[in-house]
Tab-separated table of C-alpha atoms and ligand atoms in Angstrom:
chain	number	residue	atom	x	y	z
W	1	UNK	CA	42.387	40.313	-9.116
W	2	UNK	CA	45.793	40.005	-11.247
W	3	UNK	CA	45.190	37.086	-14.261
W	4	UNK	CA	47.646	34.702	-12.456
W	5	UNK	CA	47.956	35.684	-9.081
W	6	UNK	CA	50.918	34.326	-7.302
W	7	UNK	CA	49.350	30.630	-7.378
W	8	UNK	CA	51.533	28.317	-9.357
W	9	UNK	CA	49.846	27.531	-12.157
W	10	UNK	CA	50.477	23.706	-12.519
W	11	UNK	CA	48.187	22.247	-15.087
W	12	UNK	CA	48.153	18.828	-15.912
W	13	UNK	CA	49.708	18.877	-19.989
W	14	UNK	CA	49.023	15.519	-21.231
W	15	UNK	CA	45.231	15.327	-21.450
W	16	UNK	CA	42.093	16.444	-23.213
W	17	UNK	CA	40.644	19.861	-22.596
W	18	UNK	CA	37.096	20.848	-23.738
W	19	UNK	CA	37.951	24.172	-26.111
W	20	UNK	CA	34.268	24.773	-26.801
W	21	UNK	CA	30.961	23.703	-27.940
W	22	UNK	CA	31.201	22.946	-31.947
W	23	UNK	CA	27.958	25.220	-32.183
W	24	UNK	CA	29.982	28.252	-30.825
W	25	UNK	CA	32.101	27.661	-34.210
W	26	UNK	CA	29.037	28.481	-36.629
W	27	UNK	CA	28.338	31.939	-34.585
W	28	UNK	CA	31.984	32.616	-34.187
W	29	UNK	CA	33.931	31.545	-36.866
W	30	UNK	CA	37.339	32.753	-35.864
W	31	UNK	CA	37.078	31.965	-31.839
W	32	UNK	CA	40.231	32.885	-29.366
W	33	UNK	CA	40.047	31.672	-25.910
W	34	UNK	CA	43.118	31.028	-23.448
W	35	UNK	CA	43.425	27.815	-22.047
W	36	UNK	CA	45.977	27.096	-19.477
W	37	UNK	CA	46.958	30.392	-20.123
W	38	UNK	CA	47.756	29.792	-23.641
W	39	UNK	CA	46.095	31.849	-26.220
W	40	UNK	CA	44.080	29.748	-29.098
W	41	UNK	CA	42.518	30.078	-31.896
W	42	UNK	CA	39.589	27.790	-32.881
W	43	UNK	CA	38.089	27.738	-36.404
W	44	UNK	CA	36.711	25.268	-39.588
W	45	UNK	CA	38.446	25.215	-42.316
W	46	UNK	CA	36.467	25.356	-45.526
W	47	UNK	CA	35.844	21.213	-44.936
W	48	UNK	CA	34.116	21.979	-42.307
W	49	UNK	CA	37.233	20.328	-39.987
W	50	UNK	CA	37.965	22.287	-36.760
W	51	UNK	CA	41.399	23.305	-36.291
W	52	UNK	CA	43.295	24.338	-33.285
W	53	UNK	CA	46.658	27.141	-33.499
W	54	UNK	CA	48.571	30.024	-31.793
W	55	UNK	CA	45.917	32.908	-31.323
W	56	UNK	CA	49.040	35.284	-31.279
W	57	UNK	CA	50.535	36.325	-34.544
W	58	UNK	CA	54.149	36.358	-34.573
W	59	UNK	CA	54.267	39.745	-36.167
W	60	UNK	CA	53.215	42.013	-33.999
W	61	UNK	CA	51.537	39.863	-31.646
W	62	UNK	CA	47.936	40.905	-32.417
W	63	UNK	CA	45.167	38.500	-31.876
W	64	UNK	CA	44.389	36.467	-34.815
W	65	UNK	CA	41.043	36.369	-33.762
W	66	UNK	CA	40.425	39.776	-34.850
W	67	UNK	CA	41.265	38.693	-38.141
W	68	UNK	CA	39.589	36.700	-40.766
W	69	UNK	CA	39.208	33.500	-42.147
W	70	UNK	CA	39.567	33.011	-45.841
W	71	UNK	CA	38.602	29.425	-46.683
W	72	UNK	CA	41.222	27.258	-45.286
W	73	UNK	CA	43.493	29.679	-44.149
W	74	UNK	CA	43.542	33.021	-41.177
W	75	UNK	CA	44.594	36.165	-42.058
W	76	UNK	CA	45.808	38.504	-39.625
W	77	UNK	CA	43.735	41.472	-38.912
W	78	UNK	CA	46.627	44.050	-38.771
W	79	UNK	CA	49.186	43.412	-41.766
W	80	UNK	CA	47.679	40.517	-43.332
W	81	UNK	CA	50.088	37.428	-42.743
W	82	UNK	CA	48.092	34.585	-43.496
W	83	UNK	CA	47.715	31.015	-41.506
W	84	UNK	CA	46.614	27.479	-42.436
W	85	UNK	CA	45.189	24.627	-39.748
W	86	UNK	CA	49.435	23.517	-39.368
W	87	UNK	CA	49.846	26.946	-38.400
W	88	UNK	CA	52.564	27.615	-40.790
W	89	UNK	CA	52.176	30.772	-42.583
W	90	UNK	CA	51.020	30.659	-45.930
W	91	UNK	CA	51.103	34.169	-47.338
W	92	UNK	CA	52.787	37.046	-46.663
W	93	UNK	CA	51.645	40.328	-48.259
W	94	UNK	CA	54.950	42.053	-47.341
W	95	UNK	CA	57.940	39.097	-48.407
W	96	UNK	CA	58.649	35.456	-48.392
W	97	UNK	CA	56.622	33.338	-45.858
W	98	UNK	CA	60.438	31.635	-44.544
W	99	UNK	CA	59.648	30.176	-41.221
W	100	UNK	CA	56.849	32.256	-39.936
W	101	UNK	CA	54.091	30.455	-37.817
W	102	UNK	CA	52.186	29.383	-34.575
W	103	UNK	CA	51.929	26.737	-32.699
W	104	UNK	CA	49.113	24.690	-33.695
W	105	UNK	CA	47.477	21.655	-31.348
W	106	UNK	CA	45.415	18.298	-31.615
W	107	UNK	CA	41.751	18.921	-31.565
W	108	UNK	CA	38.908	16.320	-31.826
W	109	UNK	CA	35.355	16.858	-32.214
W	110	UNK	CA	33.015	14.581	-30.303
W	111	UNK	CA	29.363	15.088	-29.119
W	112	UNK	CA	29.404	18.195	-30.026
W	113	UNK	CA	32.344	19.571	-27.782
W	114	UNK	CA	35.419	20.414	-29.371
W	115	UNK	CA	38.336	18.926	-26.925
W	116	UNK	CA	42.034	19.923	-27.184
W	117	UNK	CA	45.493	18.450	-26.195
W	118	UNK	CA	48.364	21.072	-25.291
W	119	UNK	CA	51.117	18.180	-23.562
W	120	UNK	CA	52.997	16.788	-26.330
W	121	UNK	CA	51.256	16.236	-29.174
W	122	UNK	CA	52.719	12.650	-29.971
W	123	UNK	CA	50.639	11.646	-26.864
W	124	UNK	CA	47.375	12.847	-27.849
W	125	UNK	CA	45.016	9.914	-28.803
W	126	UNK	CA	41.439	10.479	-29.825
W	127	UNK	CA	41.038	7.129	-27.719
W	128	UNK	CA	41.491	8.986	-24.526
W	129	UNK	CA	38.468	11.938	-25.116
W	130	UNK	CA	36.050	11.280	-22.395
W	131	UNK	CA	32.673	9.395	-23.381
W	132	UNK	CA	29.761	10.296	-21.688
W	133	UNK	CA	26.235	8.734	-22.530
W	134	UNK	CA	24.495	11.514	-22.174
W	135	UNK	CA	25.723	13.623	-25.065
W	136	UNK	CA	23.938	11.143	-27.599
W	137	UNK	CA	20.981	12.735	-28.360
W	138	UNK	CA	18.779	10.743	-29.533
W	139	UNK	CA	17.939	9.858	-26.464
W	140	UNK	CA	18.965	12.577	-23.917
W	141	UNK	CA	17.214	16.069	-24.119
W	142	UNK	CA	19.988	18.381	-23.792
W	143	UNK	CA	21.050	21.876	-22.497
W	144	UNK	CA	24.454	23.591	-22.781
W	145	UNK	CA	25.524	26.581	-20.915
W	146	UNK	CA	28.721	28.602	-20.320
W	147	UNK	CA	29.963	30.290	-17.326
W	148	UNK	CA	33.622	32.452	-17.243
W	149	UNK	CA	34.815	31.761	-13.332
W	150	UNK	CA	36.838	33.934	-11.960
W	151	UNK	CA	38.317	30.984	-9.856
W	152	UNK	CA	41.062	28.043	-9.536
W	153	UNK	CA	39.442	25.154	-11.024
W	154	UNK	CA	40.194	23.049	-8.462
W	155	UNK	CA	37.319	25.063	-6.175
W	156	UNK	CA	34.683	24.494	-9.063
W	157	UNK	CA	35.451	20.857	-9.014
W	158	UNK	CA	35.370	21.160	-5.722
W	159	UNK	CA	32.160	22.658	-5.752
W	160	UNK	CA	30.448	19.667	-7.527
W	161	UNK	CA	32.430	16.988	-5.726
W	162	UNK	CA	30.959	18.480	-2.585
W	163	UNK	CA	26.922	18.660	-2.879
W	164	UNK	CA	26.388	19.446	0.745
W	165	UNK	CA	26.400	23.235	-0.169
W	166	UNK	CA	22.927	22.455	-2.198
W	167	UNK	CA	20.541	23.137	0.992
W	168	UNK	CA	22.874	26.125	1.971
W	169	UNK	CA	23.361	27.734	-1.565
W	170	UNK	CA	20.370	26.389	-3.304
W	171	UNK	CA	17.624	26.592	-1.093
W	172	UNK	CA	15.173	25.648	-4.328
W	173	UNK	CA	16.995	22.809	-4.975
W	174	UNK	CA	17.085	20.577	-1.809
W	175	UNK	CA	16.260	20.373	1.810
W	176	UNK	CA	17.755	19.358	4.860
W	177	UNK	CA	17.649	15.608	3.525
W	178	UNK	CA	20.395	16.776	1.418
W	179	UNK	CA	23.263	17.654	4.411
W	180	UNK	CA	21.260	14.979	6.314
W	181	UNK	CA	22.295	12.312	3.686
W	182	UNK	CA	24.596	9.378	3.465
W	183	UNK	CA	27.149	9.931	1.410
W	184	UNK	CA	30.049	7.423	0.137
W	185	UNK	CA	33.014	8.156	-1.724
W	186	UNK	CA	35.146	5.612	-3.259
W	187	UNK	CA	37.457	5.491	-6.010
W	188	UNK	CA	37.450	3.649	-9.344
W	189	UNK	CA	40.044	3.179	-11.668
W	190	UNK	CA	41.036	7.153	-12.086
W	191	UNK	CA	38.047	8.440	-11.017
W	192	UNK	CA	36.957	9.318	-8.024
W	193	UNK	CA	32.930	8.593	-7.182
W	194	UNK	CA	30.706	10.179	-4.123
W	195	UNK	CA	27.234	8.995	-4.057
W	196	UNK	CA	24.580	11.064	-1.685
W	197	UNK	CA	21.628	8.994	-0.871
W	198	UNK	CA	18.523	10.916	0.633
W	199	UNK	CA	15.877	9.207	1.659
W	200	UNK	CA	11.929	10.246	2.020
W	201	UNK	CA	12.978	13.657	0.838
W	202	UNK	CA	10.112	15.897	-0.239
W	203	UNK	CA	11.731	17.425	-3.520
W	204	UNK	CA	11.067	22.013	-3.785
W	205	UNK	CA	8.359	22.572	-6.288
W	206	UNK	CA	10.205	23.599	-9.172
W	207	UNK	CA	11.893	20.409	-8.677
W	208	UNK	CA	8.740	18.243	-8.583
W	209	UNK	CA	7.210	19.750	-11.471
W	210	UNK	CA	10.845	18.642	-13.017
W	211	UNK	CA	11.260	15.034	-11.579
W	212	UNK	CA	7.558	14.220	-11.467
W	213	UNK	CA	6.753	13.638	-8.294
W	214	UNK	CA	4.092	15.704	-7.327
W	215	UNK	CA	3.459	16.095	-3.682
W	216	UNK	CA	5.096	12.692	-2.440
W	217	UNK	CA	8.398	12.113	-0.995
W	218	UNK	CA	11.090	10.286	-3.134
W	219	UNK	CA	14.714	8.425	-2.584
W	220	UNK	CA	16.911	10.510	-4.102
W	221	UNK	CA	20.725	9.629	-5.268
W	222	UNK	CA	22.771	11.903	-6.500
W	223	UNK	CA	26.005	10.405	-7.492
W	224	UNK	CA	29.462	12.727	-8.724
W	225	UNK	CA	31.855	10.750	-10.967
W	226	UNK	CA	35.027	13.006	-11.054
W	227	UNK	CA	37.185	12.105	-13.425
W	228	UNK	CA	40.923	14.057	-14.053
W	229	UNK	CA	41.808	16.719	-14.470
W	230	UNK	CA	38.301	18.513	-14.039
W	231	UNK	CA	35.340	16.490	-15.606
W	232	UNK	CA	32.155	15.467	-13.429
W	233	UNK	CA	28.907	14.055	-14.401
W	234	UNK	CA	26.020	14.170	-11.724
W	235	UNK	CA	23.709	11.404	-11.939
W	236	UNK	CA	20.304	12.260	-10.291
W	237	UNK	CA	17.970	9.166	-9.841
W	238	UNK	CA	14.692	9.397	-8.159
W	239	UNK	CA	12.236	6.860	-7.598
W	240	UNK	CA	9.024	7.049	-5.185
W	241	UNK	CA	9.596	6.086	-1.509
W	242	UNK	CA	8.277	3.536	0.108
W	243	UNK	CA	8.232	0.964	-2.753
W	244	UNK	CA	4.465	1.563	-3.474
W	245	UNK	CA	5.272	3.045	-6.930
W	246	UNK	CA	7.224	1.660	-9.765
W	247	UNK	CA	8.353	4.938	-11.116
W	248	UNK	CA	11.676	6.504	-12.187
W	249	UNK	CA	13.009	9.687	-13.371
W	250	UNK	CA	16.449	11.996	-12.519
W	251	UNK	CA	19.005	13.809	-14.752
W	252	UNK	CA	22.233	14.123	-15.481
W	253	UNK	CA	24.802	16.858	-15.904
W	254	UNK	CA	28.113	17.420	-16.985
W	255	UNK	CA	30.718	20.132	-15.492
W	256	UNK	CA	33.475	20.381	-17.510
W	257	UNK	CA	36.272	22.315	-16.393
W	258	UNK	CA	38.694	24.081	-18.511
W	259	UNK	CA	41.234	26.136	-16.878
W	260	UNK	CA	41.633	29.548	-18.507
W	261	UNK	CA	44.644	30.370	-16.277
W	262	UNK	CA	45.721	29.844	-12.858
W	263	UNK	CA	42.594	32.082	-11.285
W	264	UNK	CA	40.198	31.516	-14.696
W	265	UNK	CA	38.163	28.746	-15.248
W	266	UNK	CA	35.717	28.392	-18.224
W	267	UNK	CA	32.563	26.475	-17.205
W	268	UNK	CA	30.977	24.085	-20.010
W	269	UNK	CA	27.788	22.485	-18.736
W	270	UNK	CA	25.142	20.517	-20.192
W	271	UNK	CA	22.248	19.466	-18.634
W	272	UNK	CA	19.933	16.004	-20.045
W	273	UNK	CA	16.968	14.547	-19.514
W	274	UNK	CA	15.944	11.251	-20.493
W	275	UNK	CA	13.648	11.224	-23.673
W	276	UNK	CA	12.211	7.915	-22.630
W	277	UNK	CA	9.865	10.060	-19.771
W	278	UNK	CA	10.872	13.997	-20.148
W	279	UNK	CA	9.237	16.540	-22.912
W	280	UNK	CA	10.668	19.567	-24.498
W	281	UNK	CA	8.947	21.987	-22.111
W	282	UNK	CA	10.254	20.188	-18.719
W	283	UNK	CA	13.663	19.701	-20.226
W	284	UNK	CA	13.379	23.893	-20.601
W	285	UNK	CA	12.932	24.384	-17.130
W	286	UNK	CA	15.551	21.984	-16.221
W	287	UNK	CA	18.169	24.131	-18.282
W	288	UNK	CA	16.484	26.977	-16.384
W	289	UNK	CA	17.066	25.759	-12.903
W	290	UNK	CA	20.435	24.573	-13.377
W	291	UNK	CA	21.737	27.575	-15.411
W	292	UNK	CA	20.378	30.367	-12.955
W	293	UNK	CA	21.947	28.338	-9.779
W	294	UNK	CA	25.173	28.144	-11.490
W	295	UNK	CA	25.446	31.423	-12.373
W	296	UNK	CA	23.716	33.116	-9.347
W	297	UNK	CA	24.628	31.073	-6.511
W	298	UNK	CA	27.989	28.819	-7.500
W	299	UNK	CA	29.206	31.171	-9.210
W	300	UNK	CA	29.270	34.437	-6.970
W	301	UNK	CA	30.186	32.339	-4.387
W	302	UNK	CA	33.032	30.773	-5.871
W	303	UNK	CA	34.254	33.892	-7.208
W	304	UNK	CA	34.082	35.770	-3.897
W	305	UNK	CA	36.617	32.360	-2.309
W	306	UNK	CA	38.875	33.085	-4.891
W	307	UNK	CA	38.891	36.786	-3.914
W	308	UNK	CA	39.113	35.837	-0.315
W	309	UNK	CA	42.030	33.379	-1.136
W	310	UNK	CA	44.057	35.498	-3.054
W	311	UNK	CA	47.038	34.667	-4.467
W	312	UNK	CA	47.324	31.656	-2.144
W	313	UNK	CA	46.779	28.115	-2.308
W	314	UNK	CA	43.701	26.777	-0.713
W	315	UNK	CA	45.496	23.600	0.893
W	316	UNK	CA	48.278	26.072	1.395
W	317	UNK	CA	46.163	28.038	3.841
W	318	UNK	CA	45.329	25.004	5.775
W	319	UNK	CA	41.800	25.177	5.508
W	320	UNK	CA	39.193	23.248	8.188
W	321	UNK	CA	38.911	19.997	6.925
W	322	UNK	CA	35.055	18.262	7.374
W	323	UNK	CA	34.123	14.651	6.443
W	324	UNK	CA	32.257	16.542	3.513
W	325	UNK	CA	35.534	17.403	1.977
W	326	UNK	CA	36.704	14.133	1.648
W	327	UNK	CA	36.012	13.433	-1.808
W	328	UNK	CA	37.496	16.662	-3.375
W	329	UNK	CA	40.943	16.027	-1.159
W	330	UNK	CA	40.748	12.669	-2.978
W	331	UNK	CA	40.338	14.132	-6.158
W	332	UNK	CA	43.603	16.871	-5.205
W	333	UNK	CA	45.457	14.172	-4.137
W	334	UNK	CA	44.986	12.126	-7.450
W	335	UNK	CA	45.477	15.429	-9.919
W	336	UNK	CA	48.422	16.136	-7.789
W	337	UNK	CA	49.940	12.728	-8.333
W	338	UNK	CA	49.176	12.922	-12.191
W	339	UNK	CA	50.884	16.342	-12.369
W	340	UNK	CA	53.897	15.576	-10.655
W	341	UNK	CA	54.101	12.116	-12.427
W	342	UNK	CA	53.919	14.242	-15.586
W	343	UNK	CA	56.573	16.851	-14.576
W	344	UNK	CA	58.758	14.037	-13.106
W	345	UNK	CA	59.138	12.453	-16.612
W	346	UNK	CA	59.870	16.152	-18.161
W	347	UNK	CA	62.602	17.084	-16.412
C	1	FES	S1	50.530	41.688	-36.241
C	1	FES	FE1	49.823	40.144	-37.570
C	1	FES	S2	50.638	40.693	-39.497
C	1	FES	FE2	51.320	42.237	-38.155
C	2	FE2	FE1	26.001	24.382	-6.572
């Protein structure tokens, strides 16, 4: 399928994007990824300070990436002009350095994800990065993974915001309680928040062994806190049914969506468990679970929409709507508003 398809590519500008893991930075030290179809270039400089700029020299347009980086500065692979973290060119083998340079963009480190603002850079406050409690630690157990979709990433959001496809798609992680379940979806603030609640659900073994409940049924609620343009965290709770037991275990799990262009998405996902109950070797085949559905089952699946979709628009094709949609159109509808509020005070 063509890069960017006929869909319109509307991104929303003005807000923080996760680039990367900071880990990805010590095995790659000169990183290029597009992001809303924009190539970048993520690297330290020799403080250790991650830096954000144009991934395209201005020369002959070869990727910087393939360069290399010489303390604070990146040197292009193919005739040597040299970069610093402003993205104004520093040396040039060849003549004076005059106005030669690339773009360069905010970027914050937090938690251990690198997140980046591409809207206008007077905008972009550090105040605004997501916070999510289960990055800290010390006292989540915690798994990060990476998936490349070859989708909109409006259908992986969609994909979370709907968890009705889990006894369909995932047959080892849920059951019938899971489409059976009551599920509310509200908004708050920005956000917009479904919460499933299954009741006297008898969890698949692997998820059991995970959650700790052996061979008796559980209450289990899984809530999805969306939050613009593409960040959810999954809250699992489960706690015995029936009362009898004064137990209490779950998970939670972040999706982050970046989109690489209109029909790319890159997938950053971290799975925790709480230290206060979970070990090492459970948290391991947590990871495990989640990582092999996500890339087996969401992500073939998701993939294989896009392909059916084309180069058109999901709500363009006036797809079926079901009561289980209802909190993705809620989260459209909101990302929609933002991104026409946005282009509405542009032009
Ligand atoms: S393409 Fe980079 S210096 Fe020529
Ligand atoms: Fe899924």
């Amino acid at each position: 399928m063509p890069d960017s398809a006929g869909i319109e590519a509307q991104f929303l500008r003005n807000a923080w994007y996760v680039a990367g893991f900071a880990e990805e930075l010590d095995r790659t030290p000169l990183l290029g990824r597009r992001i809303l179809d924009l190539p970048i270039l993520l690297f330290r400089d020799s403080k250790g300070r991650a830096a954000a700029i144009g991934d395209r020299c201005p020369h002959r347009f070869a990727p910087l990436h393939l360069g290399r980086l010489e303390g604070d500065q990146v040197r292009c692979g193919y005739h040597g002009l040299a970069f610093g973290r402003t993205g104004r060119c520093v040396d040039n083998p060849h003549g004076p350095t005059g106005a030669l340079a690339v773009p360069s963009y905010p970027l914050e480190e937090k938690s251990g994800l690198l997140w980046i603002w591409l809207g206008t850079a007077e905008q972009a406050d550090p105040a605004l990065i997501p916070s999510f409690d289960c990055l800290d630690e010390s006292r989540w157990l915690i798994g990060r993974g990476y998936l490349g979709g070859n989708a909109h990433y409006e259908l992986m959001s969609d994909n979370i915001l709907d968890l009705s496809h889990i006894e369909f798609l995932h047959p080892s992680l849920g059951s019938d309680a899971v489409s059976r379940a009551r599920v509310e979806v509200r908004q708050d603030g920005e956000s917009v928040i479904a919460t499933r609640r299954m009741t006297d659900e008898l969890l698949p073994p692997n998820l059991a062994r995970v959650y700790r409940s052996g061979d008796q049924p559980v209450n289990r609620t899984m809530e999805v806190s969306w939050h613009a343009p593409a960040n959810l965290l999954l809250d699992v709770a489960i706690e015995p049914a029936g009362g009898s037991e004064n137990w209490r275990t779950g998970s939670q799990s972040l999706h982050l969506f970046t989109p690489e262009s209109a029909c790319k998405t890159h997938y950053f996902y971290i799975g925790a468990l709480s230290r206060d109950w979970a070990d090492a070797s459970t948290a391991a085949g947590f990871f495990d679970a989640l990582g092999r559905a996500f890339a087996t089952e969401d992500k073939p699946m998701i993939d294989a929409q896009q392909a059916m979709l084309g180069d058109s628009d999901l709500m363009a094709l006036k797809p079926a709507l079901l009561p289980i949609d209802k909190a993705a159109v809620l989260a459209r509808r909101r990302l929609a508003a933002l991104i026409a509020a946005e282009r509405a005070s542009v032009d």
